[in-house]
mmCIF file of C-alpha atoms and ligand atoms in Angstrom:
data_model
loop_
_atom_site.group_PDB
_atom_site.id
_atom_site.type_symbol
_atom_site.label_atom_id
_atom_site.label_comp_id
_atom_site.label_asym_id
_atom_site.label_seq_id
_atom_site.Cartn_x
_atom_site.Cartn_y
_atom_site.Cartn_z
ATOM 1 C CA MET A 30 -0.011 0.005 -0.040
ATOM 2 C CA ALA A 31 1.336 3.484 -0.919
ATOM 3 C CA ALA A 32 2.638 5.479 2.049
ATOM 4 C CA LEU A 33 0.430 8.272 3.393
ATOM 5 C CA PRO A 34 1.719 11.694 2.190
ATOM 6 C CA SER A 35 2.018 14.007 5.106
ATOM 7 C CA ILE A 36 2.900 17.640 5.699
ATOM 8 C CA ARG A 37 3.937 19.284 8.984
ATOM 9 C CA GLY A 38 4.777 22.841 7.855
ATOM 10 C CA ILE A 39 2.198 25.610 7.458
ATOM 11 C CA ARG A 40 3.580 27.229 4.318
ATOM 12 C CA GLU A 41 4.087 23.827 2.696
ATOM 13 C CA MET A 42 0.405 22.970 3.464
ATOM 14 C CA GLN A 43 -0.735 26.233 1.975
ATOM 15 C CA ALA A 44 1.338 25.661 -1.122
ATOM 16 C CA TRP A 45 -0.057 22.136 -1.499
ATOM 17 C CA SER A 46 -3.615 23.424 -1.321
ATOM 18 C CA ASP A 47 -2.979 26.328 -3.704
ATOM 19 C CA HIS A 48 -1.567 23.835 -6.217
ATOM 20 C CA ALA A 49 -4.568 21.521 -5.816
ATOM 21 C CA ARG A 50 -6.964 24.413 -6.199
ATOM 22 C CA ARG A 51 -5.162 25.673 -9.316
ATOM 23 C CA GLU A 52 -5.725 22.093 -10.754
ATOM 24 C CA GLY A 53 -9.411 22.567 -10.095
ATOM 25 C CA LYS A 54 -9.521 20.089 -7.205
ATOM 26 C CA ARG A 55 -12.044 20.358 -4.475
ATOM 27 C CA ILE A 56 -10.342 19.955 -1.066
ATOM 28 C CA VAL A 57 -12.211 18.314 1.844
ATOM 29 C CA LEU A 58 -10.852 18.656 5.358
ATOM 30 C CA VAL A 59 -11.590 16.321 8.332
ATOM 31 C CA PRO A 60 -10.073 18.109 11.386
ATOM 32 C CA THR A 61 -9.230 15.772 14.264
ATOM 33 C CA MET A 62 -7.168 15.643 17.425
ATOM 34 C CA GLY A 63 -5.959 12.105 16.519
ATOM 35 C CA PHE A 64 -6.528 8.812 18.356
ATOM 36 C CA LEU A 65 -8.904 8.040 15.533
ATOM 37 C CA HIS A 66 -11.908 5.728 15.931
ATOM 38 C CA GLU A 67 -14.764 4.677 13.722
ATOM 39 C CA GLY A 68 -16.468 8.022 14.274
ATOM 40 C CA HIS A 69 -13.555 9.876 12.647
ATOM 41 C CA LEU A 70 -13.243 7.164 9.917
ATOM 42 C CA SER A 71 -16.908 7.679 8.991
ATOM 43 C CA LEU A 72 -16.103 11.379 8.422
ATOM 44 C CA VAL A 73 -13.184 10.370 6.285
ATOM 45 C CA ARG A 74 -15.328 8.056 4.208
ATOM 46 C CA GLU A 75 -18.078 10.649 3.876
ATOM 47 C CA ALA A 76 -15.463 13.218 2.777
ATOM 48 C CA GLY A 77 -14.898 11.301 -0.315
ATOM 49 C CA LYS A 78 -18.442 12.229 -1.424
ATOM 50 C CA HIS A 79 -17.752 15.894 -1.213
ATOM 51 C CA GLY A 80 -14.526 16.492 -3.141
ATOM 52 C CA ASP A 81 -11.398 15.176 -4.806
ATOM 53 C CA CYS A 82 -8.708 15.572 -2.191
ATOM 54 C CA ARG A 83 -9.262 14.287 1.342
ATOM 55 C CA VAL A 84 -7.046 16.072 3.938
ATOM 56 C CA VAL A 85 -7.126 14.883 7.575
ATOM 57 C CA SER A 86 -5.561 17.099 10.202
ATOM 58 C CA ILE A 87 -4.255 15.684 13.451
ATOM 59 C CA PHE A 88 -3.594 18.397 16.017
ATOM 60 C CA ALA A 89 -4.293 18.091 19.751
ATOM 61 C CA ASN A 90 -5.135 21.735 20.275
ATOM 62 C CA PRO A 91 -3.822 23.016 23.665
ATOM 63 C CA ALA A 92 -6.005 26.144 23.373
ATOM 64 C CA GLN A 93 -9.232 24.219 23.887
ATOM 65 C CA PHE A 94 -8.164 22.585 27.178
ATOM 66 C CA ALA A 95 -8.195 24.435 30.469
ATOM 67 C CA PRO A 96 -5.055 23.967 32.657
ATOM 68 C CA SER A 97 -6.939 21.535 34.916
ATOM 69 C CA GLU A 98 -8.151 19.427 31.935
ATOM 70 C CA ASP A 99 -6.702 16.348 30.260
ATOM 71 C CA PHE A 100 -4.467 17.834 27.560
ATOM 72 C CA ASP A 101 -1.335 15.994 28.717
ATOM 73 C CA SER A 102 -3.139 12.656 29.121
ATOM 74 C CA TYR A 103 -5.384 13.047 26.080
ATOM 75 C CA PRO A 104 -4.809 9.728 24.115
ATOM 76 C CA ARG A 105 -2.384 9.928 21.246
ATOM 77 C CA ASP A 106 -1.127 7.171 18.897
ATOM 78 C CA LEU A 107 0.111 8.745 15.640
ATOM 79 C CA GLU A 108 1.541 5.499 14.286
ATOM 80 C CA ARG A 109 -1.831 3.791 14.561
ATOM 81 C CA ASP A 110 -3.571 6.911 13.077
ATOM 82 C CA VAL A 111 -1.283 6.836 10.102
ATOM 83 C CA ARG A 112 -1.991 3.178 9.508
ATOM 84 C CA LEU A 113 -5.797 3.822 9.623
ATOM 85 C CA LEU A 114 -5.520 6.802 7.269
ATOM 86 C CA THR A 115 -3.323 4.834 4.902
ATOM 87 C CA GLU A 116 -5.910 2.107 4.780
ATOM 88 C CA GLU A 117 -8.547 4.767 4.018
ATOM 89 C CA ARG A 118 -6.263 6.050 1.231
ATOM 90 C CA VAL A 119 -6.655 9.702 2.303
ATOM 91 C CA ASP A 120 -4.744 12.103 0.126
ATOM 92 C CA LEU A 121 -2.867 13.924 2.872
ATOM 93 C CA LEU A 122 -2.254 14.060 6.615
ATOM 94 C CA PHE A 123 -1.628 17.532 7.971
ATOM 95 C CA ASN A 124 0.102 17.133 11.323
ATOM 96 C CA PRO A 125 1.404 20.560 12.452
ATOM 97 C CA ALA A 126 3.581 21.254 15.483
ATOM 98 C CA ALA A 127 2.020 23.268 18.410
ATOM 99 C CA GLU A 128 4.875 25.809 18.238
ATOM 100 C CA ASP A 129 3.947 26.496 14.605
ATOM 101 C CA ILE A 130 0.226 26.831 15.253
ATOM 102 C CA TYR A 131 0.818 28.999 18.399
ATOM 103 C CA PRO A 132 4.267 30.569 18.001
ATOM 104 C CA ALA A 133 5.756 32.722 20.776
ATOM 105 C CA GLY A 134 3.801 36.021 20.919
ATOM 106 C CA TYR A 135 0.602 34.468 19.639
ATOM 107 C CA GLN A 136 -2.406 36.592 20.795
ATOM 108 C CA THR A 137 -5.395 36.317 18.422
ATOM 109 C CA TYR A 138 -8.465 34.285 19.332
ATOM 110 C CA VAL A 139 -11.962 33.882 17.930
ATOM 111 C CA ASP A 140 -14.805 34.238 20.386
ATOM 112 C CA VAL A 141 -18.170 33.093 19.158
ATOM 113 C CA GLU A 142 -20.100 34.761 21.811
ATOM 114 C CA GLU A 143 -23.574 33.446 22.535
ATOM 115 C CA VAL A 144 -23.699 30.021 21.162
ATOM 116 C CA SER A 145 -20.508 29.163 23.091
ATOM 117 C CA ARG A 146 -22.021 30.063 26.459
ATOM 118 C CA PRO A 147 -24.490 27.344 27.441
ATOM 119 C CA LEU A 148 -23.983 23.589 27.816
ATOM 120 C CA CYS A 149 -20.293 22.636 27.561
ATOM 121 C CA GLY A 150 -19.360 26.285 27.353
ATOM 122 C CA ALA A 151 -20.687 26.869 30.844
ATOM 123 C CA HIS A 152 -18.471 24.171 32.285
ATOM 124 C CA ARG A 153 -15.421 24.552 30.169
ATOM 125 C CA PRO A 154 -14.754 28.334 30.006
ATOM 126 C CA GLY A 155 -12.592 29.132 26.978
ATOM 127 C CA HIS A 156 -13.036 25.725 25.334
ATOM 128 C CA PHE A 157 -15.039 26.977 22.358
ATOM 129 C CA ARG A 158 -12.723 29.983 22.018
ATOM 130 C CA GLY A 159 -9.856 27.433 21.547
ATOM 131 C CA VAL A 160 -11.904 25.328 19.150
ATOM 132 C CA ALA A 161 -13.087 28.297 16.965
ATOM 133 C CA THR A 162 -9.526 29.689 16.860
ATOM 134 C CA VAL A 163 -7.931 26.490 15.789
ATOM 135 C CA VAL A 164 -10.630 25.588 13.249
ATOM 136 C CA LEU A 165 -10.322 29.026 11.599
ATOM 137 C CA LYS A 166 -6.559 28.554 11.493
ATOM 138 C CA LEU A 167 -6.950 25.142 9.977
ATOM 139 C CA PHE A 168 -9.247 26.622 7.392
ATOM 140 C CA ASN A 169 -6.656 29.343 6.557
ATOM 141 C CA ILE A 170 -3.890 26.879 6.296
ATOM 142 C CA VAL A 171 -5.533 23.859 4.584
ATOM 143 C CA ARG A 172 -7.833 26.147 2.508
ATOM 144 C CA PRO A 173 -10.548 23.467 2.153
ATOM 145 C CA HIS A 174 -13.726 23.960 0.148
ATOM 146 C CA VAL A 175 -15.584 21.661 2.590
ATOM 147 C CA ALA A 176 -14.991 20.522 6.181
ATOM 148 C CA LEU A 177 -16.819 17.677 8.076
ATOM 149 C CA PHE A 178 -17.718 17.541 11.713
ATOM 150 C CA GLY A 179 -19.526 14.906 13.771
ATOM 151 C CA LEU A 180 -22.788 15.755 15.593
ATOM 152 C CA LYS A 181 -21.722 14.076 18.902
ATOM 153 C CA ASP A 182 -20.065 17.477 19.394
ATOM 154 C CA TYR A 183 -23.327 19.249 18.634
ATOM 155 C CA GLN A 184 -22.432 22.541 20.183
ATOM 156 C CA GLN A 185 -19.071 22.586 18.517
ATOM 157 C CA VAL A 186 -20.803 22.263 15.125
ATOM 158 C CA ARG A 187 -23.092 25.217 16.007
ATOM 159 C CA VAL A 188 -20.095 27.311 17.069
ATOM 160 C CA ILE A 189 -18.254 26.539 13.860
ATOM 161 C CA ARG A 190 -21.250 27.242 11.738
ATOM 162 C CA ARG A 191 -21.795 30.580 13.427
ATOM 163 C CA MET A 192 -18.119 31.430 13.123
ATOM 164 C CA THR A 193 -18.076 30.725 9.309
ATOM 165 C CA GLU A 194 -21.250 32.653 8.868
ATOM 166 C CA ASP A 195 -20.170 35.609 10.924
ATOM 167 C CA LEU A 196 -16.716 35.816 9.403
ATOM 168 C CA ASN A 197 -17.736 35.011 5.827
ATOM 169 C CA VAL A 198 -15.471 31.975 5.752
ATOM 170 C CA ASP A 199 -15.920 30.316 2.379
ATOM 171 C CA VAL A 200 -15.947 26.703 3.626
ATOM 172 C CA ASP A 201 -19.066 24.429 3.413
ATOM 173 C CA ILE A 202 -19.697 22.762 6.771
ATOM 174 C CA ILE A 203 -21.088 19.192 6.598
ATOM 175 C CA GLU A 204 -22.533 17.673 9.727
ATOM 176 C CA CYS A 205 -22.313 13.882 10.109
ATOM 177 C CA PRO A 206 -24.311 11.656 12.468
ATOM 178 C CA THR A 207 -22.846 10.369 15.712
ATOM 179 C CA VAL A 208 -21.280 6.906 15.410
ATOM 180 C CA ARG A 209 -22.084 4.493 18.178
ATOM 181 C CA GLU A 210 -20.729 1.252 19.623
ATOM 182 C CA PRO A 211 -23.114 -1.711 19.186
ATOM 183 C CA ASP A 212 -24.530 -1.001 22.729
ATOM 184 C CA GLY A 213 -25.332 2.593 21.808
ATOM 185 C CA VAL A 214 -22.420 4.361 23.547
ATOM 186 C CA ALA A 215 -21.210 7.281 21.364
ATOM 187 C CA MET A 216 -17.683 6.758 20.069
ATOM 188 C CA SER A 217 -15.199 9.118 21.652
ATOM 189 C CA SER A 218 -11.446 9.097 22.117
ATOM 190 C CA ARG A 219 -12.169 9.603 25.826
ATOM 191 C CA ASN A 220 -13.904 6.149 26.069
ATOM 192 C CA ARG A 221 -10.351 4.987 26.326
ATOM 193 C CA TYR A 222 -10.319 6.201 29.925
ATOM 194 C CA LEU A 223 -13.180 3.844 30.934
ATOM 195 C CA GLY A 224 -12.546 0.620 32.830
ATOM 196 C CA PRO A 225 -14.938 -2.309 32.213
ATOM 197 C CA ALA A 226 -17.460 -1.365 34.862
ATOM 198 C CA GLU A 227 -17.365 2.305 33.761
ATOM 199 C CA ARG A 228 -17.769 1.309 30.180
ATOM 200 C CA GLU A 229 -20.948 -0.510 31.169
ATOM 201 C CA ALA A 230 -22.094 2.505 33.262
ATOM 202 C CA ALA A 231 -21.534 4.772 30.223
ATOM 203 C CA ARG A 232 -24.606 3.231 28.633
ATOM 204 C CA CYS A 233 -26.721 5.436 30.955
ATOM 205 C CA LEU A 234 -26.397 8.462 28.639
ATOM 206 C CA GLN A 235 -27.840 6.641 25.770
ATOM 207 C CA SER A 236 -30.607 5.110 27.951
ATOM 208 C CA ALA A 237 -31.449 8.527 29.391
ATOM 209 C CA LEU A 238 -31.808 9.958 25.861
ATOM 210 C CA GLY A 239 -33.962 6.972 24.868
ATOM 211 C CA LYS A 240 -36.287 7.541 27.903
ATOM 212 C CA ALA A 241 -36.619 11.194 27.073
ATOM 213 C CA GLU A 242 -37.498 10.360 23.493
ATOM 214 C CA ALA A 243 -40.080 7.845 24.485
ATOM 215 C CA LEU A 244 -41.654 10.413 26.871
ATOM 216 C CA VAL A 245 -41.909 13.049 24.054
ATOM 217 C CA ARG A 246 -43.317 10.406 21.613
ATOM 218 C CA GLY A 247 -45.868 9.705 24.318
ATOM 219 C CA GLY A 248 -46.986 13.311 24.241
ATOM 220 C CA GLU A 249 -44.969 14.949 27.015
ATOM 221 C CA THR A 250 -43.911 18.516 26.199
ATOM 222 C CA ALA A 251 -42.713 19.960 29.488
ATOM 223 C CA ALA A 252 -38.954 20.369 29.389
ATOM 224 C CA ARG A 253 -38.833 20.275 33.214
ATOM 225 C CA ARG A 254 -40.520 16.824 33.300
ATOM 226 C CA ILE A 255 -38.314 15.409 30.542
ATOM 227 C CA ARG A 256 -35.193 16.732 32.359
ATOM 228 C CA GLU A 257 -36.316 15.064 35.543
ATOM 229 C CA VAL A 258 -36.564 11.654 33.836
ATOM 230 C CA VAL A 259 -33.042 12.143 32.363
ATOM 231 C CA VAL A 260 -31.611 13.185 35.793
ATOM 232 C CA ASP A 261 -33.250 10.218 37.428
ATOM 233 C CA GLU A 262 -31.897 7.758 34.852
ATOM 234 C CA ILE A 263 -28.327 9.028 35.201
ATOM 235 C CA SER A 264 -28.496 9.144 39.012
ATOM 236 C CA ARG A 265 -29.487 5.408 39.084
ATOM 237 C CA GLN A 266 -26.029 4.702 37.851
ATOM 238 C CA PRO A 267 -23.596 5.086 40.846
ATOM 239 C CA LEU A 268 -20.482 5.378 38.587
ATOM 240 C CA ALA A 269 -21.946 8.298 36.713
ATOM 241 C CA ARG A 270 -22.106 11.982 37.788
ATOM 242 C CA LEU A 271 -24.301 14.305 35.705
ATOM 243 C CA GLU A 272 -22.713 17.635 34.717
ATOM 244 C CA TYR A 273 -25.677 18.970 32.669
ATOM 245 C CA ALA A 274 -28.836 17.854 30.947
ATOM 246 C CA ASP A 275 -30.442 20.702 29.030
ATOM 247 C CA LEU A 276 -33.194 21.141 26.492
ATOM 248 C CA CYS A 277 -32.656 23.949 24.078
ATOM 249 C CA ASP A 278 -33.494 25.162 20.568
ATOM 250 C CA PRO A 279 -31.225 23.329 18.113
ATOM 251 C CA ARG A 280 -29.940 26.477 16.421
ATOM 252 C CA GLU A 281 -29.102 29.170 18.919
ATOM 253 C CA LEU A 282 -29.104 26.786 21.896
ATOM 254 C CA HIS A 283 -31.419 28.957 23.967
ATOM 255 C CA PRO A 284 -33.075 26.979 26.753
ATOM 256 C CA VAL A 285 -36.756 25.957 26.139
ATOM 257 C CA GLU A 286 -39.583 25.146 28.464
ATOM 258 C CA GLU A 287 -41.753 23.281 26.022
ATOM 259 C CA VAL A 288 -40.911 20.684 23.350
ATOM 260 C CA ASP A 289 -43.165 22.073 20.573
ATOM 261 C CA GLY A 290 -40.861 21.310 17.644
ATOM 262 C CA PRO A 291 -37.347 19.975 17.135
ATOM 263 C CA THR A 292 -35.487 20.390 20.456
ATOM 264 C CA LEU A 293 -31.987 19.524 21.392
ATOM 265 C CA LEU A 294 -31.463 17.403 24.526
ATOM 266 C CA ALA A 295 -27.814 17.694 25.373
ATOM 267 C CA LEU A 296 -26.161 15.676 28.123
ATOM 268 C CA CYS A 297 -22.800 15.585 29.862
ATOM 269 C CA ALA A 298 -21.829 13.107 32.538
ATOM 270 C CA TRP A 299 -18.560 12.084 34.123
ATOM 271 C CA VAL A 300 -17.966 8.370 34.349
ATOM 272 C CA GLY A 301 -14.691 7.814 36.277
ATOM 273 C CA ASN A 302 -12.174 10.110 34.577
ATOM 274 C CA ALA A 303 -14.051 10.400 31.351
ATOM 275 C CA ARG A 304 -16.229 13.423 30.635
ATOM 276 C CA LEU A 305 -18.840 12.036 28.164
ATOM 277 C CA ILE A 306 -21.220 14.000 26.047
ATOM 278 C CA ASP A 307 -24.205 12.897 23.935
ATOM 279 C CA ASN A 308 -27.340 14.445 22.511
ATOM 280 C CA ARG A 309 -30.507 13.809 20.633
ATOM 281 C CA ILE A 310 -33.029 15.897 18.726
ATOM 282 C CA LEU A 311 -36.458 15.379 20.356
ATOM 283 C CA GLY A 312 -39.813 16.267 18.933
ATOM 284 C CA ASP A 313 -38.589 15.825 15.353
ATOM 285 C CA ASP A 314 -41.180 13.889 13.406
ATOM 286 C CA GLU A 315 -38.773 12.775 10.791
ATOM 287 C CA PRO A 316 -37.402 9.209 11.375
HETATM 288 O O1 PAF B 26 -13.619 17.739 17.592
HETATM 289 C C1 PAF B 26 -12.371 17.787 17.658
HETATM 290 O O2 PAF B 26 -11.718 16.844 17.587
HETATM 291 C C2 PAF B 26 -11.754 19.123 17.846
HETATM 292 O O3 PAF B 26 -12.521 19.946 18.716
HETATM 293 C C3 PAF B 26 -11.390 19.814 16.530
HETATM 294 C C4 PAF B 26 -12.624 20.154 15.758
HETATM 295 C C5 PAF B 26 -10.474 19.015 15.719
HETATM 296 C C6 PAF B 26 -10.615 21.141 16.936
HETATM 297 O O4 PAF B 26 -9.512 20.898 17.627
#
């Protein structure tokens, strides 16, 4: 199998993209922080439908982790990632160094104000500022026509969409469904932190979402009541600690009191050392 072409330098990456664009190629970017799983690979496969050149970036972005968070222990395995991307025959790996993305004296950040505030933003101050900043930098460096993001990180997708709209960034954002393990647990690099009992306990997020959905299908519309059922389901699991369970409008992420149309139920719970998130759109009649 042919080796995976890869670029580390920023100017080299821009030159590669300029050349591809001059040749009329459509560049599709899948931004990742590495430690790839089936969720990432589903984005990589989907990327093939949206353009000619598939570029995957691997960059564990320090700016989106608070000092108390798991940046140092965030799982990394570049050798394995390269093997997986080679098997997927991606066109290019962009794997920049942190000192090139944030050189000494770096001081420019993108703050997507309102949509960054609730849900994860309320518990991880500065997180979405780090995400929006690195994503805009990746867009300026890789110069893609299209970029793909997974909906497990629902709020991240909203932040990136808002940022591209507000700053007139000429990149089409494609949202892809959450990929799940056979038992329903959403795929995440952080699942790596779960021991066997914790892995079993992690199923409570999915079961809480399922109970909420069943309630709404049964005619319940009161967000307070739906939230109670979710909180109850998570609290039955002694290894899980709920961080938030919120119902909000799926676009601006404003809290809602009634489910009277498509409504986002977003959940975050700690299971052991893993901070897990998941979500579902309730009240959407489409299958
Ligand atoms: O979702 C992720 O893996 C990251 O937040 C992203 C979009 C690659 C930015 O660092």
